[in-house]
Amino acid sequence: MARVTGPQTGGFRHAETFVEVAAGYRLWVEMTGDPERPALLLVMGANASGLTWPDELVELLSRDHFVVRYDHRDTGRSTHAFHERPYPIRALADDAIAVLDALRIARAHVVGMSMGGTLVQLLLLDHADRLMSATIFGSTLIGGAAPDPGISDDDLPGPDPRLLALWAELGQGRDPEAELRWRVEHWRVLNGDVLPFAAEEFADLERRIAAHSGTWRSSAAHALADQSGLERGAELANVSVPTLVIDAPEDPVTPPPHAARLARAIPGAALVTVPGLGHALPRAVVPSLAATITTHTGGRP
């Protein structure tokens, strides 16, 4: 049973708390906006703190929503204990529901990026009654889906080789200066090759995340976690929750047509392209991304 520690919701613009979830894990949670507005839960990708969602994006979304972002297990200020208490990736979807339960949020719009998009697909299958809408981007269709006559597996390219080389170094011991350089280079590749890359913007982000986390050590927990239980793509054919799939045309992790394949697997899903979007969230793309999400959730475009 999830439990909140720290300040409670109600009548504030911004607050932080901790939510205790199963297996002795405590998650850092931040809430922004008016609790009387529709809730919007942001679910980040693998090994990434909730602070990876840009403050500017949270601010724009909070004009129409009560925005919740949080640190997954083994990221940020949440409990780091994977090696003592390992868990499967699918448990992170249960954590998202635990956050809603602890904040007494009956239903929410949910936005998932990268691995967060995988988790949102599981939420669509197991907790549809808790979702007002779903938005997914930077992700791919979970396994086990029925063959698509229009987009075959051979049409789905893998990650950029430059990323594979960087990922081979994930979790290696580096001093803070070297770790910062590695992370900025990682963001450079994730950004894609169309939008200008502002190295100092992402260096500032990583300094904030390190200060927030209290360490420069990178976690590889989600890369090591059990991937079983994700072969459920065929079940998406029964989804009725309004779903938006955002196509990131410059994404080096899940390049086109991954987004189109995912959208085709979910009945009625909309597919909208955000020009220039890669697998990073630079300031240059935040206004168009926020407008795309807000249009889908029924807020101001």
Tab-separated table of N, CA and C in Angstrom, residues 121-284:
chain	number	residue	atom	x	y	z
A	121	GLN	N	2.092	1.957	-21.833
A	121	GLN	CA	1.384	0.872	-22.530
A	121	GLN	C	0.871	-0.164	-21.527
A	122	LEU	N	1.671	-0.485	-20.513
A	122	LEU	CA	1.206	-1.416	-19.479
A	122	LEU	C	0.044	-0.819	-18.690
A	123	LEU	N	0.093	0.491	-18.440
A	123	LEU	CA	-1.023	1.139	-17.736
A	123	LEU	C	-2.294	1.080	-18.566
A	124	LEU	N	-2.171	1.240	-19.876
A	124	LEU	CA	-3.337	1.135	-20.750
A	124	LEU	C	-3.972	-0.251	-20.655
A	125	LEU	N	-3.144	-1.266	-20.457
A	125	LEU	CA	-3.644	-2.640	-20.405
A	125	LEU	C	-4.185	-3.010	-19.029
A	126	ASP	N	-3.551	-2.540	-17.973
A	126	ASP	CA	-3.877	-3.013	-16.626
A	126	ASP	C	-4.630	-2.006	-15.769
A	127	HIS	N	-4.589	-0.732	-16.139
A	127	HIS	CA	-5.200	0.301	-15.283
A	127	HIS	C	-5.923	1.352	-16.129
A	128	ALA	N	-6.619	0.886	-17.153
A	128	ALA	CA	-7.303	1.832	-18.047
A	128	ALA	C	-8.288	2.716	-17.291
A	129	ASP	N	-8.854	2.192	-16.220
A	129	ASP	CA	-9.833	2.961	-15.457
A	129	ASP	C	-9.220	4.146	-14.735
A	130	ARG	N	-7.883	4.175	-14.634
A	130	ARG	CA	-7.206	5.281	-13.949
A	130	ARG	C	-6.734	6.361	-14.918
A	131	LEU	N	-6.909	6.126	-16.230
A	131	LEU	CA	-6.355	7.048	-17.225
A	131	LEU	C	-7.454	7.838	-17.922
A	132	MET	N	-7.291	9.162	-17.948
A	132	MET	CA	-8.158	9.999	-18.758
A	132	MET	C	-7.678	10.031	-20.203
A	133	SER	N	-6.362	9.986	-20.371
A	133	SER	CA	-5.772	9.899	-21.698
A	133	SER	C	-4.348	9.406	-21.534
A	134	ALA	N	-3.748	8.997	-22.653
A	134	ALA	CA	-2.350	8.570	-22.664
A	134	ALA	C	-1.624	9.256	-23.807
A	135	THR	N	-0.397	9.679	-23.536
A	135	THR	CA	0.490	10.233	-24.563
A	135	THR	C	1.817	9.484	-24.470
A	136	ILE	N	2.317	9.034	-25.613
A	136	ILE	CA	3.548	8.247	-25.660
A	136	ILE	C	4.458	8.822	-26.730
A	137	PHE	N	5.749	8.952	-26.395
A	137	PHE	CA	6.714	9.328	-27.436
A	137	PHE	C	8.101	8.816	-27.063
A	138	GLY	N	8.958	8.732	-28.096
A	138	GLY	CA	10.301	8.213	-27.887
A	138	GLY	C	10.295	6.764	-27.475
A	139	SER	N	9.249	6.038	-27.850
A	139	SER	CA	9.081	4.662	-27.408
A	139	SER	C	8.767	3.779	-28.596
A	140	THR	N	8.664	2.492	-28.322
A	140	THR	CA	8.337	1.532	-29.365
A	140	THR	C	7.255	0.601	-28.854
A	141	LEU	N	6.616	-0.079	-29.745
A	141	LEU	CA	5.557	-1.012	-29.398
A	141	LEU	C	6.119	-2.157	-28.560
A	142	ILE	N	5.438	-2.479	-27.452
A	142	ILE	CA	5.894	-3.600	-26.642
A	142	ILE	C	5.770	-4.897	-27.442
A	143	GLY	N	6.466	-5.922	-27.018
A	143	GLY	CA	6.535	-7.163	-27.772
A	143	GLY	C	5.211	-7.902	-27.809
A	144	GLY	N	5.162	-8.875	-28.695
A	144	GLY	CA	3.996	-9.737	-28.776
A	144	GLY	C	2.850	-9.183	-29.581
A	145	ALA	N	3.074	-8.097	-30.319
A	145	ALA	CA	1.997	-7.508	-31.108
A	145	ALA	C	1.743	-8.345	-32.359
A	146	ALA	N	0.505	-8.260	-32.855
A	146	ALA	CA	0.177	-8.934	-34.108
A	146	ALA	C	0.969	-8.306	-35.251
A	147	PRO	N	1.331	-9.078	-36.254
A	147	PRO	CA	2.058	-8.519	-37.401
A	147	PRO	C	1.257	-7.398	-38.051
A	148	ASP	N	1.961	-6.384	-38.498
A	148	ASP	CA	1.341	-5.245	-39.177
A	148	ASP	C	1.642	-5.380	-40.666
A	149	PRO	N	0.618	-5.520	-41.497
A	149	PRO	CA	0.877	-5.692	-42.932
A	149	PRO	C	1.486	-4.464	-43.589
A	150	GLY	N	1.346	-3.300	-42.930
A	150	GLY	CA	1.876	-2.072	-43.525
A	150	GLY	C	3.278	-1.729	-43.083
A	151	ILE	N	3.663	-2.161	-41.882
A	151	ILE	CA	4.994	-1.861	-41.337
A	151	ILE	C	5.547	-3.155	-40.756
A	152	SER	N	6.535	-3.718	-41.397
A	152	SER	CA	7.117	-4.971	-40.948
A	152	SER	C	8.250	-4.713	-39.963
A	153	ASP	N	8.676	-5.772	-39.291
A	153	ASP	CA	9.800	-5.645	-38.361
A	153	ASP	C	11.047	-5.148	-39.075
A	154	ASP	N	11.197	-5.526	-40.340
A	154	ASP	CA	12.376	-5.101	-41.106
A	154	ASP	C	12.368	-3.601	-41.380
A	155	ASP	N	11.197	-2.982	-41.255
A	155	ASP	CA	11.085	-1.531	-41.481
A	155	ASP	C	11.468	-0.722	-40.243
A	156	LEU	N	11.713	-1.400	-39.113
A	156	LEU	CA	11.962	-0.718	-37.850
A	156	LEU	C	13.449	-0.692	-37.548
A	157	PRO	N	14.107	0.442	-37.788
A	157	PRO	CA	15.554	0.510	-37.526
A	157	PRO	C	15.858	0.506	-36.045
A	158	GLY	N	17.062	0.057	-35.711
A	158	GLY	CA	17.517	0.062	-34.328
A	158	GLY	C	18.163	1.377	-33.963
A	159	PRO	N	18.681	1.478	-32.735
A	159	PRO	CA	19.316	2.717	-32.279
A	159	PRO	C	20.551	3.077	-33.103
A	160	ASP	N	20.850	4.358	-33.111
A	160	ASP	CA	22.043	4.894	-33.764
A	160	ASP	C	23.285	4.203	-33.190
A	161	PRO	N	24.194	3.745	-34.041
A	161	PRO	CA	25.419	3.095	-33.541
A	161	PRO	C	26.212	3.956	-32.566
A	162	ARG	N	26.126	5.277	-32.705
A	162	ARG	CA	26.825	6.148	-31.762
A	162	ARG	C	26.279	5.970	-30.350
A	163	LEU	N	24.980	5.722	-30.250
A	163	LEU	CA	24.382	5.487	-28.934
A	163	LEU	C	24.808	4.141	-28.370
A	164	LEU	N	24.847	3.129	-29.219
A	164	LEU	CA	25.246	1.808	-28.745
A	164	LEU	C	26.648	1.844	-28.153
A	165	ALA	N	27.529	2.638	-28.767
A	165	ALA	CA	28.889	2.767	-28.240
A	165	ALA	C	28.890	3.451	-26.885
A	166	LEU	N	28.048	4.483	-26.726
A	166	LEU	CA	27.958	5.178	-25.438
A	166	LEU	C	27.319	4.290	-24.379
A	167	TRP	N	26.297	3.538	-24.754
A	167	TRP	CA	25.606	2.685	-23.788
A	167	TRP	C	26.516	1.576	-23.270
A	168	ALA	N	27.495	1.181	-24.072
A	168	ALA	CA	28.443	0.168	-23.610
A	168	ALA	C	29.271	0.678	-22.432
A	169	GLU	N	29.299	2.004	-22.254
A	169	GLU	CA	30.064	2.614	-21.162
A	169	GLU	C	29.177	3.016	-19.981
A	170	LEU	N	27.861	2.707	-20.074
A	170	LEU	CA	26.919	3.097	-19.029
A	170	LEU	C	27.308	2.465	-17.703
A	171	GLY	N	27.318	3.273	-16.663
A	171	GLY	CA	27.599	2.767	-15.329
A	171	GLY	C	29.069	2.643	-14.995
A	172	GLN	N	29.936	2.970	-15.925
A	172	GLN	CA	31.374	2.920	-15.623
A	172	GLN	C	31.742	4.006	-14.617
A	173	GLY	N	32.739	3.716	-13.801
A	173	GLY	CA	33.186	4.697	-12.830
A	173	GLY	C	33.942	5.841	-13.484
A	174	ARG	N	33.479	7.059	-13.243
A	174	ARG	CA	34.140	8.255	-13.781
A	174	ARG	C	34.109	9.328	-12.708
A	175	ASP	N	35.099	10.214	-12.718
A	175	ASP	CA	35.042	11.333	-11.790
A	175	ASP	C	33.972	12.304	-12.285
A	176	PRO	N	33.502	13.236	-11.435
A	176	PRO	CA	32.393	14.106	-11.832
A	176	PRO	C	32.620	14.848	-13.141
A	177	GLU	N	33.826	15.332	-13.368
A	177	GLU	CA	34.080	16.076	-14.603
A	177	GLU	C	33.947	15.184	-15.819
A	178	ALA	N	34.493	13.966	-15.731
A	178	ALA	CA	34.397	13.031	-16.851
A	178	ALA	C	32.955	12.555	-17.040
A	179	GLU	N	32.255	12.365	-15.933
A	179	GLU	CA	30.857	11.936	-16.020
A	179	GLU	C	30.012	13.011	-16.688
A	180	LEU	N	30.250	14.268	-16.351
A	180	LEU	CA	29.509	15.355	-16.983
A	180	LEU	C	29.779	15.383	-18.479
A	181	ARG	N	31.025	15.220	-18.871
A	181	ARG	CA	31.349	15.215	-20.306
A	181	ARG	C	30.627	14.066	-21.004
A	182	TRP	N	30.599	12.883	-20.369
A	182	TRP	CA	29.946	11.722	-20.983
A	182	TRP	C	28.452	11.990	-21.149
A	183	ARG	N	27.828	12.539	-20.107
A	183	ARG	CA	26.389	12.783	-20.171
A	183	ARG	C	26.036	13.821	-21.227
A	184	VAL	N	26.825	14.865	-21.338
A	184	VAL	CA	26.551	15.887	-22.360
A	184	VAL	C	26.707	15.298	-23.753
A	185	GLU	N	27.719	14.470	-23.950
A	185	GLU	CA	27.890	13.826	-25.258
A	185	GLU	C	26.709	12.899	-25.551
A	186	HIS	N	26.244	12.214	-24.530
A	186	HIS	CA	25.067	11.357	-24.699
A	186	HIS	C	23.864	12.187	-25.151
A	187	TRP	N	23.649	13.327	-24.486
A	187	TRP	CA	22.547	14.197	-24.893
A	187	TRP	C	22.740	14.726	-26.308
A	188	ARG	N	23.984	14.973	-26.684
A	188	ARG	CA	24.259	15.490	-28.029
A	188	ARG	C	23.730	14.511	-29.084
A	189	VAL	N	23.974	13.229	-28.868
A	189	VAL	CA	23.503	12.231	-29.823
A	189	VAL	C	21.984	12.076	-29.726
A	190	LEU	N	21.453	12.049	-28.500
A	190	LEU	CA	20.012	11.906	-28.316
A	190	LEU	C	19.231	13.066	-28.935
A	191	ASN	N	19.825	14.232	-28.970
A	191	ASN	CA	19.164	15.429	-29.495
A	191	ASN	C	18.794	15.295	-30.966
A	192	GLY	N	19.519	14.434	-31.685
A	192	GLY	CA	19.318	14.348	-33.123
A	192	GLY	C	20.155	15.380	-33.843
A	193	ASP	N	20.072	15.367	-35.142
A	193	ASP	CA	20.979	16.190	-35.948
A	193	ASP	C	20.303	17.376	-36.622
A	194	VAL	N	19.086	17.723	-36.194
A	194	VAL	CA	18.365	18.836	-36.822
A	194	VAL	C	18.336	20.061	-35.929
A	195	LEU	N	17.820	19.930	-34.718
A	195	LEU	CA	17.801	21.073	-33.806
A	195	LEU	C	19.201	21.377	-33.305
A	196	PRO	N	19.568	22.645	-33.197
A	196	PRO	CA	20.883	22.984	-32.641
A	196	PRO	C	21.030	22.413	-31.238
A	197	PHE	N	22.220	21.952	-30.917
A	197	PHE	CA	22.471	21.378	-29.603
A	197	PHE	C	23.158	22.410	-28.718
A	198	ALA	N	22.539	22.724	-27.589
A	198	ALA	CA	23.091	23.688	-26.633
A	198	ALA	C	23.751	22.905	-25.504
A	199	ALA	N	25.043	22.689	-25.616
A	199	ALA	CA	25.755	21.846	-24.648
A	199	ALA	C	25.610	22.363	-23.226
A	200	GLU	N	25.675	23.668	-23.028
A	200	GLU	CA	25.618	24.204	-21.672
A	200	GLU	C	24.229	24.020	-21.058
A	201	GLU	N	23.182	24.026	-21.892
A	201	GLU	CA	21.835	23.770	-21.382
A	201	GLU	C	21.764	22.389	-20.737
A	202	PHE	N	22.336	21.399	-21.395
A	202	PHE	CA	22.283	20.045	-20.863
A	202	PHE	C	23.313	19.828	-19.763
A	203	ALA	N	24.408	20.558	-19.796
A	203	ALA	CA	25.356	20.503	-18.680
A	203	ALA	C	24.699	21.037	-17.411
A	204	ASP	N	23.945	22.136	-17.544
A	204	ASP	CA	23.220	22.689	-16.391
A	204	ASP	C	22.194	21.684	-15.866
A	205	LEU	N	21.493	21.016	-16.790
A	205	LEU	CA	20.521	20.013	-16.387
A	205	LEU	C	21.198	18.919	-15.567
A	206	GLU	N	22.332	18.425	-16.048
A	206	GLU	CA	23.003	17.329	-15.346
A	206	GLU	C	23.583	17.775	-14.011
A	207	ARG	N	24.007	19.019	-13.917
A	207	ARG	CA	24.468	19.523	-12.617
A	207	ARG	C	23.308	19.564	-11.628
A	208	ARG	N	22.130	19.968	-12.091
A	208	ARG	CA	20.944	20.000	-11.228
A	208	ARG	C	20.558	18.594	-10.793
A	209	ILE	N	20.605	17.644	-11.723
A	209	ILE	CA	20.248	16.267	-11.390
A	209	ILE	C	21.233	15.686	-10.391
A	210	ALA	N	22.527	15.983	-10.564
A	210	ALA	CA	23.529	15.484	-9.619
A	210	ALA	C	23.317	16.080	-8.234
A	211	ALA	N	22.992	17.372	-8.183
A	211	ALA	CA	22.727	18.006	-6.887
A	211	ALA	C	21.459	17.425	-6.257
A	212	HIS	N	20.454	17.218	-7.071
A	212	HIS	CA	19.188	16.628	-6.619
A	212	HIS	C	19.409	15.208	-6.087
A	213	SER	N	20.242	14.435	-6.795
A	213	SER	CA	20.479	13.034	-6.441
A	213	SER	C	21.492	12.878	-5.322
A	214	GLY	N	22.375	13.877	-5.182
A	214	GLY	CA	23.434	13.776	-4.194
A	214	GLY	C	24.605	12.937	-4.646
A	215	THR	N	24.686	12.664	-5.948
A	215	THR	CA	25.780	11.849	-6.472
A	215	THR	C	25.918	12.066	-7.971
A	216	TRP	N	27.124	11.844	-8.463
A	216	TRP	CA	27.368	11.827	-9.904
A	216	TRP	C	27.371	10.398	-10.447
A	217	ARG	N	27.173	9.443	-9.592
A	217	ARG	CA	27.204	8.054	-10.031
A	217	ARG	C	25.976	7.739	-10.874
A	218	SER	N	26.192	7.134	-12.033
A	218	SER	CA	25.082	6.771	-12.912
A	218	SER	C	24.553	5.397	-12.546
A	219	SER	N	23.248	5.250	-12.592
A	219	SER	CA	22.621	3.963	-12.327
A	219	SER	C	22.368	3.229	-13.637
A	220	ALA	N	22.592	1.940	-13.629
A	220	ALA	CA	22.249	1.094	-14.770
A	220	ALA	C	21.171	0.085	-14.377
A	221	ALA	N	20.449	0.357	-13.281
A	221	ALA	CA	19.490	-0.607	-12.741
A	221	ALA	C	18.451	-1.029	-13.764
A	222	HIS	N	17.917	-0.083	-14.508
A	222	HIS	CA	16.829	-0.424	-15.417
A	222	HIS	C	17.322	-1.211	-16.625
A	223	ALA	N	18.598	-1.074	-16.943
A	223	ALA	CA	19.170	-1.898	-18.009
A	223	ALA	C	19.381	-3.333	-17.536
A	224	LEU	N	19.526	-3.510	-16.229
A	224	LEU	CA	19.760	-4.836	-15.657
A	224	LEU	C	18.478	-5.532	-15.225
A	225	ALA	N	17.397	-4.783	-15.116
A	225	ALA	CA	16.149	-5.323	-14.575
A	225	ALA	C	15.519	-6.349	-15.513
A	226	ASP	N	14.773	-7.265	-14.937
A	226	ASP	CA	14.058	-8.310	-15.663
A	226	ASP	C	13.059	-7.682	-16.645
A	227	GLN	N	13.152	-8.088	-17.915
A	227	GLN	CA	12.290	-7.533	-18.958
A	227	GLN	C	11.057	-8.406	-19.226
A	228	SER	N	10.862	-9.455	-18.450
A	228	SER	CA	9.737	-10.357	-18.717
A	228	SER	C	8.412	-9.665	-18.427
A	229	GLY	N	7.350	-10.206	-19.018
A	229	GLY	CA	6.021	-9.657	-18.799
A	229	GLY	C	5.671	-8.503	-19.706
A	230	LEU	N	6.521	-8.219	-20.697
A	230	LEU	CA	6.272	-7.095	-21.599
A	230	LEU	C	5.757	-7.544	-22.965
A	231	GLU	N	5.620	-8.854	-23.182
A	231	GLU	CA	5.194	-9.373	-24.483
A	231	GLU	C	3.666	-9.366	-24.583
A	232	ARG	N	3.095	-8.183	-24.551
A	232	ARG	CA	1.643	-8.059	-24.475
A	232	ARG	C	1.079	-7.132	-25.549
A	233	GLY	N	1.830	-6.912	-26.604
A	233	GLY	CA	1.417	-5.952	-27.619
A	233	GLY	C	0.082	-6.257	-28.267
A	234	ALA	N	-0.252	-7.534	-28.418
A	234	ALA	CA	-1.522	-7.884	-29.059
A	234	ALA	C	-2.715	-7.379	-28.260
A	235	GLU	N	-2.553	-7.241	-26.928
A	235	GLU	CA	-3.650	-6.784	-26.076
A	235	GLU	C	-4.004	-5.321	-26.313
A	236	LEU	N	-3.091	-4.563	-26.904
A	236	LEU	CA	-3.367	-3.152	-27.150
A	236	LEU	C	-4.543	-2.960	-28.114
A	237	ALA	N	-4.878	-3.996	-28.864
A	237	ALA	CA	-6.015	-3.906	-29.790
A	237	ALA	C	-7.331	-3.681	-29.054
A	238	ASN	N	-7.341	-3.903	-27.735
A	238	ASN	CA	-8.561	-3.724	-26.950
A	238	ASN	C	-8.602	-2.397	-26.194
A	239	VAL	N	-7.611	-1.549	-26.382
A	239	VAL	CA	-7.534	-0.280	-25.649
A	239	VAL	C	-8.588	0.695	-26.170
A	240	SER	N	-9.258	1.374	-25.248
A	240	SER	CA	-10.238	2.391	-25.631
A	240	SER	C	-9.906	3.765	-25.055
A	241	VAL	N	-8.856	3.883	-24.254
A	241	VAL	CA	-8.441	5.168	-23.695
A	241	VAL	C	-7.928	6.060	-24.826
A	242	PRO	N	-8.347	7.325	-24.888
A	242	PRO	CA	-7.818	8.229	-25.923
A	242	PRO	C	-6.289	8.307	-25.837
A	243	THR	N	-5.644	7.953	-26.936
A	243	THR	CA	-4.183	7.833	-26.929
A	243	THR	C	-3.579	8.657	-28.046
A	244	LEU	N	-2.519	9.372	-27.699
A	244	LEU	CA	-1.728	10.139	-28.666
A	244	LEU	C	-0.332	9.537	-28.716
A	245	VAL	N	0.139	9.272	-29.919
A	245	VAL	CA	1.529	8.878	-30.117
A	245	VAL	C	2.208	10.025	-30.860
A	246	ILE	N	3.256	10.560	-30.249
A	246	ILE	CA	3.993	11.669	-30.860
A	246	ILE	C	5.168	11.097	-31.639
A	247	ASP	N	5.227	11.451	-32.895
A	247	ASP	CA	6.327	11.014	-33.752
A	247	ASP	C	7.478	11.994	-33.595
A	248	ALA	N	8.625	11.473	-33.173
A	248	ALA	CA	9.841	12.281	-33.051
A	248	ALA	C	10.730	11.942	-34.254
A	249	PRO	N	10.694	12.747	-35.299
A	249	PRO	CA	11.342	12.352	-36.553
A	249	PRO	C	12.850	12.240	-36.475
A	250	GLU	N	13.476	12.880	-35.464
A	250	GLU	CA	14.938	12.842	-35.348
A	250	GLU	C	15.403	11.940	-34.209
A	251	ASP	N	14.526	11.066	-33.734
A	251	ASP	CA	14.849	10.205	-32.598
A	251	ASP	C	15.891	9.152	-32.994
A	252	PRO	N	17.073	9.148	-32.366
A	252	PRO	CA	18.079	8.150	-32.706
A	252	PRO	C	17.904	6.823	-31.958
A	253	VAL	N	16.956	6.761	-31.026
A	253	VAL	CA	16.704	5.526	-30.280
A	253	VAL	C	15.612	4.707	-30.953
A	254	THR	N	14.463	5.330	-31.193
A	254	THR	CA	13.339	4.669	-31.868
A	254	THR	C	12.944	5.514	-33.083
A	255	PRO	N	13.735	5.450	-34.142
A	255	PRO	CA	13.472	6.300	-35.311
A	255	PRO	C	12.163	5.902	-35.994
A	256	PRO	N	11.628	6.788	-36.839
A	256	PRO	CA	10.475	6.402	-37.648
A	256	PRO	C	10.824	5.132	-38.452
A	257	PRO	N	9.827	4.232	-38.623
A	257	PRO	CA	8.403	4.377	-38.317
A	257	PRO	C	7.965	3.725	-36.997
A	258	HIS	N	8.822	3.708	-35.955
A	258	HIS	CA	8.416	3.106	-34.683
A	258	HIS	C	7.133	3.731	-34.147
A	259	ALA	N	7.041	5.065	-34.165
A	259	ALA	CA	5.850	5.721	-33.621
A	259	ALA	C	4.609	5.347	-34.420
A	260	ALA	N	4.735	5.312	-35.745
A	260	ALA	CA	3.595	4.949	-36.585
A	260	ALA	C	3.149	3.519	-36.306
A	261	ARG	N	4.098	2.627	-36.109
A	261	ARG	CA	3.753	1.221	-35.807
A	261	ARG	C	2.996	1.142	-34.480
A	262	LEU	N	3.435	1.889	-33.481
A	262	LEU	CA	2.761	1.892	-32.192
A	262	LEU	C	1.345	2.443	-32.322
A	263	ALA	N	1.208	3.562	-33.029
A	263	ALA	CA	-0.111	4.187	-33.185
A	263	ALA	C	-1.077	3.247	-33.898
A	264	ARG	N	-0.591	2.486	-34.862
A	264	ARG	CA	-1.453	1.570	-35.616
A	264	ARG	C	-1.930	0.403	-34.754
A	265	ALA	N	-1.201	0.113	-33.681
A	265	ALA	CA	-1.552	-1.020	-32.815
A	265	ALA	C	-2.629	-0.663	-31.793
A	266	ILE	N	-2.929	0.631	-31.623
A	266	ILE	CA	-3.889	1.084	-30.614
A	266	ILE	C	-5.095	1.696	-31.329
A	267	PRO	N	-6.262	1.119	-31.195
A	267	PRO	CA	-7.433	1.623	-31.921
A	267	PRO	C	-7.694	3.108	-31.648
A	268	GLY	N	-7.830	3.860	-32.733
A	268	GLY	CA	-8.165	5.271	-32.610
A	268	GLY	C	-7.033	6.170	-32.191
A	269	ALA	N	-5.839	5.636	-32.015
A	269	ALA	CA	-4.716	6.479	-31.571
A	269	ALA	C	-4.384	7.521	-32.624
A	270	ALA	N	-4.110	8.729	-32.159
A	270	ALA	CA	-3.678	9.804	-33.052
A	270	ALA	C	-2.159	9.782	-33.149
A	271	LEU	N	-1.642	10.123	-34.310
A	271	LEU	CA	-0.196	10.227	-34.545
A	271	LEU	C	0.100	11.649	-34.993
A	272	VAL	N	0.882	12.366	-34.189
A	272	VAL	CA	1.206	13.765	-34.476
A	272	VAL	C	2.714	13.925	-34.447
A	273	THR	N	3.261	14.589	-35.433
A	273	THR	CA	4.702	14.818	-35.510
A	273	THR	C	5.057	16.158	-34.876
A	274	VAL	N	6.073	16.154	-34.025
A	274	VAL	CA	6.660	17.392	-33.514
A	274	VAL	C	7.973	17.593	-34.266
A	275	PRO	N	8.024	18.544	-35.192
A	275	PRO	CA	9.209	18.707	-36.026
A	275	PRO	C	10.476	18.933	-35.200
A	276	GLY	N	11.540	18.253	-35.593
A	276	GLY	CA	12.837	18.434	-34.958
A	276	GLY	C	13.041	17.615	-33.703
A	277	LEU	N	11.974	17.014	-33.157
A	277	LEU	CA	12.087	16.286	-31.893
A	277	LEU	C	12.938	15.039	-32.054
A	278	GLY	N	13.909	14.890	-31.153
A	278	GLY	CA	14.706	13.683	-31.084
A	278	GLY	C	14.350	12.909	-29.834
A	279	HIS	N	15.384	12.481	-29.110
A	279	HIS	CA	15.159	11.738	-27.867
A	279	HIS	C	15.650	12.565	-26.680
A	280	ALA	N	15.648	13.865	-26.867
A	280	ALA	CA	15.996	14.816	-25.814
A	280	ALA	C	14.935	15.903	-25.817
A	281	LEU	N	14.914	16.707	-24.744
A	281	LEU	CA	13.892	17.744	-24.619
A	281	LEU	C	14.553	19.113	-24.457
A	282	PRO	N	15.195	19.620	-25.511
A	282	PRO	CA	15.798	20.950	-25.432
A	282	PRO	C	14.735	22.027	-25.366
A	283	ARG	N	15.114	23.175	-24.863
A	283	ARG	CA	14.154	24.285	-24.735
A	283	ARG	C	13.483	24.610	-26.071
A	284	ALA	N	14.207	24.439	-27.160
A	284	ALA	CA	13.673	24.816	-28.466
A	284	ALA	C	12.419	24.034	-28.839
